[in-house]
Coordinates of C-alpha atoms in Angstrom, one line a residue:
M122 CA 139.9 58.3 98.7
T123 CA 141.1 59.8 95.4
E124 CA 139.1 60.3 92.3
Q125 CA 140.3 58.2 89.4
Q126 CA 140.9 59.2 85.8
G127 CA 138.9 57.5 83.0
S128 CA 135.5 57.7 84.6
G129 CA 132.8 56.8 82.0
D130 CA 135.1 54.4 80.0
T131 CA 133.5 51.1 79.1
I132 CA 135.4 48.4 81.0
T133 CA 134.7 45.1 82.6
G134 CA 133.3 44.7 86.1
A135 CA 136.6 43.2 87.1
Q136 CA 138.5 46.3 85.8
S137 CA 136.0 48.4 87.7
L138 CA 136.7 46.4 90.9
V139 CA 140.5 46.9 90.6
R140 CA 140.1 50.6 89.8
S141 CA 137.8 51.0 92.8
L142 CA 140.3 49.4 95.1
E143 CA 142.9 51.8 93.8
A144 CA 140.6 54.7 94.3
A145 CA 140.0 53.6 97.9
G146 CA 143.8 53.9 98.4
V147 CA 144.6 50.2 98.5
T148 CA 148.3 49.5 98.1
D149 CA 148.5 45.9 99.3
I150 CA 146.2 42.9 99.1
F151 CA 146.6 39.4 100.5
G152 CA 144.8 36.7 98.6
I153 CA 144.5 33.5 96.5
P154 CA 142.8 33.3 93.1
G155 CA 140.1 30.8 92.1
G156 CA 137.4 30.4 89.6
A157 CA 134.8 32.9 90.7
I158 CA 137.3 35.7 91.5
L159 CA 139.6 34.9 88.6
P160 CA 138.3 37.7 86.3
A161 CA 139.6 40.2 88.8
Y162 CA 143.1 38.8 88.8
D163 CA 143.7 39.7 85.2
P164 CA 143.5 43.5 85.6
L165 CA 145.2 43.2 89.0
M166 CA 148.3 42.3 87.0
D167 CA 148.4 45.8 85.5
S168 CA 147.5 47.5 88.8
S169 CA 149.7 49.5 91.1
I170 CA 148.4 47.3 93.9
R171 CA 150.8 44.7 95.3
H172 CA 149.1 41.4 95.6
I173 CA 150.7 38.9 98.0
L174 CA 149.8 35.3 97.2
V175 CA 149.3 33.5 100.5
R176 CA 149.1 29.8 101.1
H177 CA 145.7 29.7 102.8
E178 CA 142.9 32.2 102.9
Q179 CA 142.9 32.2 106.7
G180 CA 146.5 33.5 106.3
A181 CA 145.2 36.3 104.0
G182 CA 142.6 37.3 106.5
H183 CA 144.9 37.4 109.5
A184 CA 147.6 39.2 107.4
A185 CA 144.9 41.9 106.6
Q186 CA 144.3 42.2 110.3
G187 CA 147.9 42.5 111.2
Y188 CA 148.3 45.1 108.4
A189 CA 145.4 47.2 109.8
A190 CA 146.3 46.8 113.5
A191 CA 150.0 47.9 112.9
S192 CA 149.2 50.8 110.6
G193 CA 145.7 52.0 111.3
R194 CA 144.9 51.6 107.6
V195 CA 142.2 49.3 106.3
G196 CA 143.6 45.8 105.6
V197 CA 142.4 44.0 102.5
C198 CA 142.1 40.3 101.5
M199 CA 140.7 38.5 98.5
A200 CA 139.4 35.0 98.0
T201 CA 137.2 33.0 95.6
S202 CA 133.8 31.6 96.2
G203 CA 132.8 28.6 98.4
P204 CA 135.8 27.2 100.4
G205 CA 137.9 30.3 99.5
A206 CA 135.3 32.5 101.1
T207 CA 134.6 30.2 104.1
N208 CA 138.3 30.1 104.9
L209 CA 138.0 33.8 105.7
V210 CA 135.3 33.2 108.3
T211 CA 137.7 32.9 111.2
P212 CA 139.7 36.1 110.5
L213 CA 136.4 38.0 109.9
A214 CA 135.1 36.8 113.2
D215 CA 138.4 37.7 114.8
A216 CA 138.4 41.2 113.3
H217 CA 134.8 41.7 114.3
M218 CA 135.5 40.9 118.0
D219 CA 138.6 43.1 118.1
S220 CA 137.3 46.0 116.0
V221 CA 139.9 45.7 113.2
P222 CA 139.2 47.7 110.0
M223 CA 139.3 45.2 107.1
V224 CA 137.7 44.7 103.7
A225 CA 137.3 41.2 102.3
V226 CA 136.5 40.8 98.6
T227 CA 135.2 37.5 97.5
G228 CA 134.1 36.1 94.2
Q229 CA 130.6 34.5 93.9
V230 CA 129.1 32.2 91.3
G231 CA 127.3 33.9 88.4
A232 CA 124.1 35.7 89.4
A233 CA 121.9 33.2 87.5
M234 CA 123.4 30.3 89.4
I235 CA 123.0 31.7 92.9
G236 CA 120.8 29.5 95.0
T237 CA 121.3 26.4 92.7
D238 CA 124.1 24.8 94.8
A239 CA 126.5 25.4 91.9
F240 CA 130.1 24.3 92.1
Q241 CA 131.9 26.2 94.8
E242 CA 128.8 28.1 95.9
A243 CA 128.4 29.2 99.5
D244 CA 126.1 31.9 100.9
I245 CA 129.0 33.8 102.3
R246 CA 126.9 36.9 102.9
G247 CA 124.5 34.9 105.1
I248 CA 127.3 33.0 106.7
T249 CA 129.2 36.2 107.7
M250 CA 126.3 38.4 108.6
P251 CA 126.8 38.0 112.4
I252 CA 130.6 38.5 112.2
T253 CA 130.9 41.5 109.9
K254 CA 130.1 45.1 110.5
H255 CA 128.2 44.9 107.2
N256 CA 128.4 42.9 103.9
F257 CA 127.3 43.2 100.3
L258 CA 126.4 40.9 97.5
V259 CA 127.0 42.7 94.1
T260 CA 125.3 41.3 91.0
D261 CA 125.1 44.6 89.0
P262 CA 128.5 45.6 87.8
A263 CA 127.5 49.3 87.9
E264 CA 127.3 49.1 91.7
I265 CA 130.9 47.9 92.2
P266 CA 132.5 51.4 92.8
T267 CA 129.8 52.5 95.2
K268 CA 129.8 49.3 97.2
I269 CA 133.6 49.3 97.5
A270 CA 133.6 52.9 98.6
E271 CA 130.9 52.2 101.1
A272 CA 132.8 49.1 102.4
F273 CA 135.9 51.1 103.1
H274 CA 133.9 53.9 104.7
L275 CA 132.1 51.5 107.0
A276 CA 135.2 49.5 107.9
S277 CA 137.2 52.6 109.0
T278 CA 134.6 54.9 110.6
G279 CA 132.7 54.6 113.9
R280 CA 133.6 51.4 115.6
P281 CA 136.0 49.8 113.1
G282 CA 135.3 46.4 111.8
P283 CA 135.4 43.9 108.9
V284 CA 133.2 44.4 105.8
L285 CA 132.7 41.8 103.1
V286 CA 132.0 42.5 99.4
D287 CA 130.8 39.4 97.6
V288 CA 130.9 40.0 93.8
A289 CA 129.2 37.6 91.3
K290 CA 131.4 36.3 88.6
S291 CA 128.8 37.5 86.0
A292 CA 129.2 41.1 87.3
L293 CA 133.0 40.8 87.0
Q294 CA 132.7 39.6 83.4
A295 CA 130.0 42.1 82.3
S296 CA 130.7 45.5 80.6
T297 CA 130.1 48.6 82.7
T298 CA 131.4 52.1 83.3
F299 CA 133.5 53.2 86.1
D300 CA 132.1 56.1 88.2
W301 CA 133.7 56.6 91.6
P302 CA 131.0 58.1 94.0
R303 CA 131.5 61.7 95.1
E304 CA 129.4 61.2 98.2
L305 CA 128.0 58.1 100.0
N306 CA 124.4 57.6 101.0
L307 CA 124.2 55.2 103.9
P308 CA 120.8 55.7 105.5
G309 CA 120.9 55.1 109.3
Y310 CA 124.7 55.1 109.5
R311 CA 125.7 58.1 111.5
P312 CA 128.3 57.2 114.0
V313 CA 128.5 59.6 116.9
T314 CA 132.1 60.7 117.5
R315 CA 131.6 63.9 119.6
P316 CA 130.4 63.2 123.1
H317 CA 127.4 65.0 124.7
A318 CA 128.6 68.0 126.8
K319 CA 126.2 67.2 129.6
Q320 CA 127.7 63.7 130.0
I321 CA 131.2 65.1 130.0
R322 CA 130.3 67.5 132.8
E323 CA 128.7 64.7 134.8
A324 CA 131.8 62.5 134.3
A325 CA 134.0 65.3 135.5
R326 CA 131.8 65.7 138.6
L327 CA 132.1 62.0 139.5
L328 CA 135.8 62.1 139.0
L329 CA 136.3 65.0 141.4
E330 CA 134.0 63.4 144.0
S331 CA 135.6 60.0 143.9
R332 CA 138.4 58.9 146.2
K333 CA 139.4 55.6 144.5
P334 CA 139.1 56.1 140.7
V335 CA 140.8 54.0 138.0
L336 CA 141.2 54.5 134.3
Y337 CA 140.2 51.2 132.6
V338 CA 141.6 51.4 129.2
G339 CA 140.5 49.2 126.3
G340 CA 141.3 48.5 122.7
G341 CA 139.1 51.4 121.5
T342 CA 141.8 53.8 122.9
I343 CA 144.3 52.3 120.5
R344 CA 141.8 52.3 117.5
S345 CA 141.0 55.9 118.1
G346 CA 144.6 57.0 118.3
A347 CA 144.0 58.4 121.8
S348 CA 147.3 57.5 123.6
K349 CA 148.5 61.1 123.8
E350 CA 145.2 62.3 125.3
L351 CA 145.2 59.4 127.7
M352 CA 148.6 60.4 129.0
I353 CA 147.5 64.0 129.4
L354 CA 144.4 63.0 131.5
A355 CA 146.4 60.4 133.5
E356 CA 149.1 62.9 134.4
L357 CA 146.7 65.7 135.0
T358 CA 144.7 63.8 137.5
G359 CA 147.3 61.3 138.9
I360 CA 144.7 58.4 138.6
P361 CA 146.0 54.8 138.3
V362 CA 145.7 53.2 134.8
V363 CA 145.1 49.6 133.8
T364 CA 145.3 48.5 130.2
T365 CA 143.5 45.5 128.9
L366 CA 145.0 42.8 126.7
M367 CA 143.8 44.7 123.6
A368 CA 145.2 48.0 125.0
R369 CA 148.7 47.0 125.8
G370 CA 150.9 49.9 124.6
A371 CA 148.2 52.5 124.9
F372 CA 149.9 53.7 128.1
P373 CA 153.6 53.2 128.7
D374 CA 154.5 50.2 130.9
S375 CA 157.3 52.3 132.4
H376 CA 154.9 55.0 133.7
P377 CA 154.6 54.9 137.5
Q378 CA 150.8 55.2 137.3
H379 CA 150.5 52.1 135.2
L380 CA 149.3 49.0 137.1
G381 CA 149.4 46.6 134.2
M382 CA 146.8 44.4 132.6
P383 CA 143.6 43.4 134.5
G384 CA 141.6 40.2 134.3
M385 CA 141.9 36.5 134.4
H386 CA 145.7 36.6 134.1
G387 CA 146.1 40.2 135.1
T388 CA 148.5 41.7 137.5
V389 CA 147.5 41.7 141.2
A390 CA 147.7 45.5 141.2
A391 CA 145.4 45.9 138.2
V392 CA 142.8 43.5 139.5
A393 CA 142.9 45.0 143.0
A394 CA 142.5 48.5 141.6
L395 CA 139.3 47.6 139.8
Q396 CA 137.9 45.5 142.6
K397 CA 138.5 48.1 145.3
S398 CA 137.7 51.2 143.2
D399 CA 134.8 53.6 143.8
L400 CA 134.8 54.8 140.2
I401 CA 135.8 53.0 137.0
V402 CA 136.4 55.3 133.9
S403 CA 136.1 52.9 131.0
L404 CA 137.7 54.1 127.8
G405 CA 136.9 52.0 124.8
A406 CA 136.6 48.8 126.8
R407 CA 133.6 46.5 127.0
F408 CA 133.7 44.8 130.4
D409 CA 134.7 41.5 128.8
D410 CA 134.2 38.3 131.0
R411 CA 138.0 37.8 131.0
V412 CA 138.4 41.2 132.7
T413 CA 135.4 41.0 135.1
G414 CA 135.4 37.4 136.2
N415 CA 132.0 36.8 137.9
L416 CA 130.1 39.9 137.0
D417 CA 128.0 39.8 140.3
S418 CA 131.2 40.4 142.4
F419 CA 133.1 42.6 140.0
A420 CA 134.1 46.0 141.5
P421 CA 131.1 46.0 143.8
G422 CA 131.6 49.5 145.2
A423 CA 132.3 51.3 141.9
K424 CA 130.3 53.7 139.9
V425 CA 131.0 53.5 136.1
I426 CA 131.7 56.1 133.5
H427 CA 131.5 54.2 130.2
A428 CA 132.8 55.9 127.1
D429 CA 132.6 54.0 123.8
I430 CA 131.9 54.8 120.2
D431 CA 129.5 51.8 120.0
P432 CA 126.4 52.5 122.0
A433 CA 125.5 48.8 122.0
E434 CA 128.5 48.2 124.3
I435 CA 127.4 50.7 126.9
G436 CA 125.5 48.9 129.7
K437 CA 125.7 45.6 127.9
N438 CA 127.6 43.8 130.8
R439 CA 127.8 46.4 133.5
H440 CA 125.4 49.3 134.3
A441 CA 126.9 52.7 133.3
D442 CA 126.2 55.5 135.7
V443 CA 127.4 58.0 133.1
P444 CA 127.1 56.6 129.5
I445 CA 129.2 58.6 127.0
V446 CA 128.8 57.7 123.3
G447 CA 131.7 59.0 121.3
D448 CA 135.2 58.4 120.0
V449 CA 137.6 57.9 122.9
R450 CA 140.0 60.6 121.6
E451 CA 137.2 63.2 121.4
V452 CA 135.9 62.1 124.8
L453 CA 139.3 62.6 126.4
I454 CA 139.8 66.0 124.7
D455 CA 136.6 67.3 126.1
L456 CA 137.1 65.6 129.6
I457 CA 140.6 67.1 129.9
T458 CA 139.2 70.6 129.0
T459 CA 136.4 70.3 131.6
I460 CA 138.7 69.0 134.4
R461 CA 141.2 71.7 133.7
T462 CA 138.5 74.3 134.1
E463 CA 137.5 72.7 137.4
Y464 CA 141.1 72.7 138.6
D465 CA 141.4 76.4 137.7
A466 CA 138.4 77.0 139.8
G467 CA 140.0 75.3 142.8
N468 CA 138.2 72.0 142.5
S469 CA 140.4 68.9 142.4
G470 CA 140.1 65.3 143.5
D471 CA 141.8 63.8 146.6
Y472 CA 143.3 60.5 145.5
E473 CA 146.5 60.5 147.6
G474 CA 145.6 57.5 149.8
W475 CA 144.3 55.5 146.9
V476 CA 147.4 56.1 144.8
A477 CA 149.6 55.0 147.7
F478 CA 147.5 51.8 148.1
C479 CA 147.7 50.9 144.4
A480 CA 151.5 51.6 144.3
G481 CA 151.9 49.5 147.5
V482 CA 150.1 46.5 145.9
K483 CA 152.1 46.9 142.7
K484 CA 155.4 46.9 144.7
Q485 CA 154.3 44.0 147.0
Y486 CA 153.1 41.7 144.1
P487 CA 155.3 42.3 141.1
L488 CA 155.2 40.1 138.1
G489 CA 157.6 37.2 138.4
Y490 CA 158.2 33.6 137.6
E491 CA 160.0 30.6 139.0
T492 CA 163.3 29.5 137.5
P493 CA 162.9 25.8 136.7
A494 CA 165.3 23.3 138.3
G495 CA 168.1 21.6 136.4
G496 CA 169.0 24.4 134.0
A497 CA 165.7 24.1 132.0
L498 CA 164.6 27.1 130.0
A499 CA 161.9 29.3 131.5
P500 CA 159.5 30.6 128.7
Q501 CA 159.0 33.8 130.6
Y502 CA 162.8 34.4 130.6
V503 CA 162.9 34.0 126.8
I504 CA 160.1 36.5 126.3
E505 CA 161.5 39.0 128.8
R506 CA 165.0 38.9 127.1
L507 CA 163.4 39.1 123.6
G508 CA 161.5 42.3 124.7
L509 CA 164.6 43.9 126.2
L510 CA 166.9 43.1 123.3
S511 CA 164.5 43.9 120.5
G512 CA 163.0 47.0 122.2
P513 CA 159.8 49.0 122.3
E514 CA 160.0 50.1 118.7
T515 CA 159.4 46.4 117.6
I516 CA 156.0 45.2 116.6
Y517 CA 155.1 42.0 118.5
T518 CA 152.3 39.6 117.5
A519 CA 151.2 36.6 119.5
G520 CA 149.1 33.5 119.1
V521 CA 146.8 32.4 121.8
G522 CA 147.5 30.6 125.1
Q523 CA 150.2 30.7 127.7
H524 CA 152.8 32.4 125.4
Q525 CA 150.2 35.1 124.7
M526 CA 149.8 35.9 128.4
W527 CA 153.6 35.9 129.0
A528 CA 154.1 38.1 126.0
A529 CA 151.5 40.5 127.3
H530 CA 153.3 40.7 130.7
F531 CA 157.0 40.3 130.1
V532 CA 157.5 42.5 127.0
R533 CA 157.5 46.1 128.0
Y534 CA 155.2 48.1 125.7
E535 CA 155.8 51.8 125.5
R536 CA 153.7 52.8 122.4
P537 CA 150.5 51.9 120.7
N538 CA 150.1 49.6 117.7
T539 CA 153.1 47.5 118.7
W540 CA 151.2 44.6 120.3
L541 CA 148.9 42.6 118.0
N542 CA 147.0 39.6 119.2
S543 CA 143.7 37.8 119.0
G544 CA 141.8 39.1 122.0
G545 CA 138.1 38.4 121.8
L546 CA 138.0 35.3 119.6
G547 CA 141.2 33.8 120.8
T548 CA 142.4 32.4 117.5
M549 CA 145.3 30.0 117.5
G550 CA 147.4 30.5 114.4
Y551 CA 147.0 34.3 114.4
A552 CA 150.7 35.3 115.0
V553 CA 152.6 34.3 111.9
P554 CA 150.2 35.7 109.2
A555 CA 149.5 38.8 111.4
A556 CA 153.2 39.4 111.6
M557 CA 153.4 39.1 107.9
G558 CA 150.7 41.7 107.4
A559 CA 152.3 44.0 110.0
K560 CA 155.7 43.8 108.2
V561 CA 154.1 44.6 104.8
A562 CA 152.4 47.7 106.4
M563 CA 155.5 48.8 108.4
P564 CA 158.5 47.5 106.5
D565 CA 161.0 49.6 108.5
Q566 CA 160.0 48.1 111.9
T567 CA 161.2 44.8 113.3
V568 CA 158.3 42.4 113.6
W569 CA 158.5 39.4 116.0
A570 CA 155.8 36.7 116.1
I571 CA 155.8 35.2 119.6
D572 CA 154.1 31.9 119.0
G573 CA 153.4 28.6 120.7
D574 CA 154.3 25.3 119.2
G575 CA 150.6 24.5 118.9
C576 CA 149.6 27.8 117.3
F577 CA 152.7 27.8 115.0
Q578 CA 151.6 24.5 113.4
M579 CA 148.2 26.0 112.4
T580 CA 149.5 28.7 110.0
N581 CA 153.2 28.3 109.5
Q582 CA 152.7 27.6 105.8
E583 CA 152.8 31.4 105.5
L584 CA 156.5 31.3 106.0
A585 CA 156.7 30.3 102.4
T586 CA 154.8 33.5 101.5
C587 CA 157.2 35.6 103.6
A588 CA 160.3 34.0 102.1
I589 CA 159.2 34.3 98.5
N590 CA 157.9 37.9 98.9
D591 CA 160.8 39.3 100.9
I592 CA 158.9 39.8 104.1
P593 CA 161.5 39.1 106.8
I594 CA 159.5 38.5 109.9
K595 CA 161.0 36.8 113.0
V596 CA 159.3 34.0 114.8
A597 CA 160.0 32.9 118.4
V598 CA 158.4 29.5 118.9
I599 CA 157.8 29.0 122.7
N600 CA 158.0 25.2 122.4
N601 CA 156.8 23.4 125.5
E602 CA 155.6 20.3 123.5
S603 CA 152.0 21.0 124.6
L604 CA 148.8 22.9 124.1
G605 CA 150.1 24.8 127.1
M606 CA 147.1 26.7 128.4
V607 CA 144.8 23.6 128.1
R608 CA 147.5 21.6 129.9
Q609 CA 147.6 24.2 132.7
W610 CA 143.9 23.8 133.2
Q611 CA 144.2 20.0 133.2
T612 CA 146.9 20.4 135.9
L613 CA 144.7 22.7 138.1
F614 CA 141.2 21.4 137.5
Y615 CA 141.4 17.9 136.0
N616 CA 143.8 16.1 138.4
E617 CA 146.7 16.2 136.0
R618 CA 144.9 14.0 133.5
Y619 CA 146.6 15.3 130.3
S620 CA 144.1 14.2 127.7
N621 CA 145.2 15.1 124.2
T622 CA 147.5 18.0 125.0
D623 CA 150.9 16.5 124.3
L624 CA 152.1 17.6 120.8
H625 CA 155.6 16.0 120.9
S626 CA 156.8 19.2 119.2
K627 CA 160.5 18.8 120.3
R628 CA 160.7 15.7 118.0
I629 CA 158.0 16.1 115.3
P630 CA 158.4 18.3 113.4
D631 CA 161.9 19.6 113.7
F632 CA 161.2 23.3 113.5
V633 CA 164.7 24.2 112.5
K634 CA 164.5 21.9 109.5
L635 CA 161.0 23.1 108.7
A636 CA 162.2 26.7 108.7
D637 CA 165.0 25.7 106.4
A638 CA 162.6 23.9 104.0
Y639 CA 160.5 27.1 103.8
G640 CA 163.5 29.2 102.8
C641 CA 164.0 30.7 106.2
V642 CA 166.8 30.6 108.8
G643 CA 166.1 28.1 111.6
L644 CA 167.7 28.4 115.0
A645 CA 167.3 26.4 118.2
C646 CA 167.9 27.3 121.9
E647 CA 167.3 25.2 125.0
S648 CA 169.8 26.7 127.5
P649 CA 169.3 30.0 129.4
G650 CA 172.9 30.8 128.8
D651 CA 172.3 30.8 125.0
V652 CA 169.2 32.9 124.9
D653 CA 170.7 36.3 124.4
A654 CA 173.2 35.2 121.7
T655 CA 170.4 33.3 119.8
I656 CA 168.1 36.4 119.9
Q657 CA 171.0 38.6 118.8
K658 CA 171.8 36.3 115.9
A659 CA 168.1 36.4 114.8
M660 CA 168.2 40.1 115.0
E661 CA 171.2 40.3 112.7
I662 CA 169.4 38.4 109.9
N663 CA 167.1 40.9 108.1
D664 CA 167.0 39.6 104.5
V665 CA 164.9 36.4 105.1
P666 CA 162.5 35.2 107.8
V667 CA 164.0 33.7 110.9
V668 CA 162.4 31.0 113.1
V669 CA 163.8 30.3 116.6
D670 CA 162.8 27.1 118.4
F671 CA 163.0 27.9 122.1
R672 CA 162.7 24.5 123.8
V673 CA 161.3 25.5 127.1
H674 CA 160.3 23.9 130.4
R675 CA 156.8 22.3 129.8
D676 CA 155.4 22.8 133.3
A677 CA 155.6 26.6 133.5
M678 CA 152.3 28.2 134.3
V679 CA 150.7 31.6 133.8
W680 CA 150.3 33.5 137.1
P681 CA 148.4 35.4 138.4
M682 CA 145.2 33.6 137.6
V683 CA 141.5 34.0 138.3
A684 CA 139.7 30.7 137.6
A685 CA 136.9 31.0 135.0
G686 CA 133.6 32.0 136.5
T687 CA 135.0 32.9 139.9
S688 CA 135.3 36.3 141.5
N689 CA 138.3 38.5 140.9
D690 CA 138.6 38.5 144.7
E691 CA 139.8 34.9 144.4
I692 CA 142.9 35.8 142.3
K693 CA 145.9 33.6 142.9
Y694 CA 149.4 35.1 142.8
A695 CA 150.9 31.7 142.5
R696 CA 149.5 28.2 142.7
D697 CA 149.1 28.2 146.5
L698 CA 149.4 31.9 147.2
A699 CA 146.5 34.4 147.3
P700 CA 147.5 38.1 147.8
Q701 CA 146.6 39.8 151.1
F702 CA 145.7 43.5 151.0
D703 CA 146.1 46.0 153.8
E704 CA 143.0 48.0 153.2
D705 CA 143.8 50.3 156.2
D706 CA 145.8 52.3 153.6
L707 CA 142.5 53.2 152.0

């Protein structure tokens, strides 16, 4: 944060708010004006900050998320009171679940009217208290700089997350002075980043004693910028690595030690490694139910080293034998140093049989898919070709459902911050606005939104925002005419009774015409032979957004799969195929 000139001048609270955002280093805001926040929009016109007028506040929130997740900087969105603020609830909850640093600024009715059910009044502070890291209601204009400074500090330190600052219209209109705080006083907020040396030594001891360890890498590894250190530890020890849905790209897919993504739709090798391990080294992961399946049967023989910057996560779902509170990057740095010291003293782990077992499972059960009969287009093929043609420098966003799982598996991720999706909340409609935010943050990188036809119809109005503001994202709509993941469950668990999952999306709407109407280029593809040429054509258009309607086979399913609430031991490699492991190798 930089100190601003003009401290002590008499200005309005609205001017103070804009100066405060500038002082916090904000360069881009996604938002929509309205009555309560309107005073702030006047000085915003004279600011260095670029304001991007979205078409829905949910789009503003997801754009702020995409901006933050792609760049590591705090994303910012702005909305008015009442419905403007409540439309931010979903992205705030999403950012809270996925630890995304974000600040939302909302207008509120005048201080004297709070609590009277005034026009467009909503207690957004109360509403969002469970889904923000912290939030503020500002009624005194003198407090604006301090609260903004505190909001950015809270959002970006410790476990990152969303912070909301609700500012009364009366505070925006009142006269005040601007004084940017030189230091912050947040009693009780002292996030621990450096791990305790004793816990690091104990973790090293367990690692050297174990015979079947696995590095279980979560989204915290991405947020802490620890990919380089993760690589050093992995190659130093030779231990197999699994990366969760939120951690794709933290460790290169091309690396021989990488077993892929664990969990409900994880690779057989990643699921097997966790289940059969004797030691799980959890790095910024939270033992989510989508990873563990039935907790009682998850990794029954494994001890756990759990490193996380949020002490509330440690032991929440699975007992930690060695709890380590700290930033993942700091934890890895200290752990690497300690293990190297042990290696120099002649102490090293013996993982040869375990590594061979994991490599054997990976080879025996690779990711794959069936080619549909009759020349129909496989969605997995589309995503696989898209990943290969666009490459690992591209930023990929995804909505939620089958296309999300296929995108997690069939695009090869080689670096962090290139895979953005809604993990914890599972928000349909995330992909397009998140891609918009990512492209604003990283304008020199190609950004592809891989979306489903259901998700796309929730937030595609932001294509107008992209077209008008020269934000040339690319959208691949995996159009199977269905709410695909729900339909998959109806196929498997509801006797193929397809209640309310048919979207008729190959007829209504016509996505090519819709893209055209929004000032974008619309393309369509339904033949495997046309996939590469269509992607190449989309890649050549870089001055306007592009939407490609990939009309795919509707009965494709996501495999592997562990049914909800069952043990990971019951993983199915395909509908009627469960993997068989030769545990003699262990």
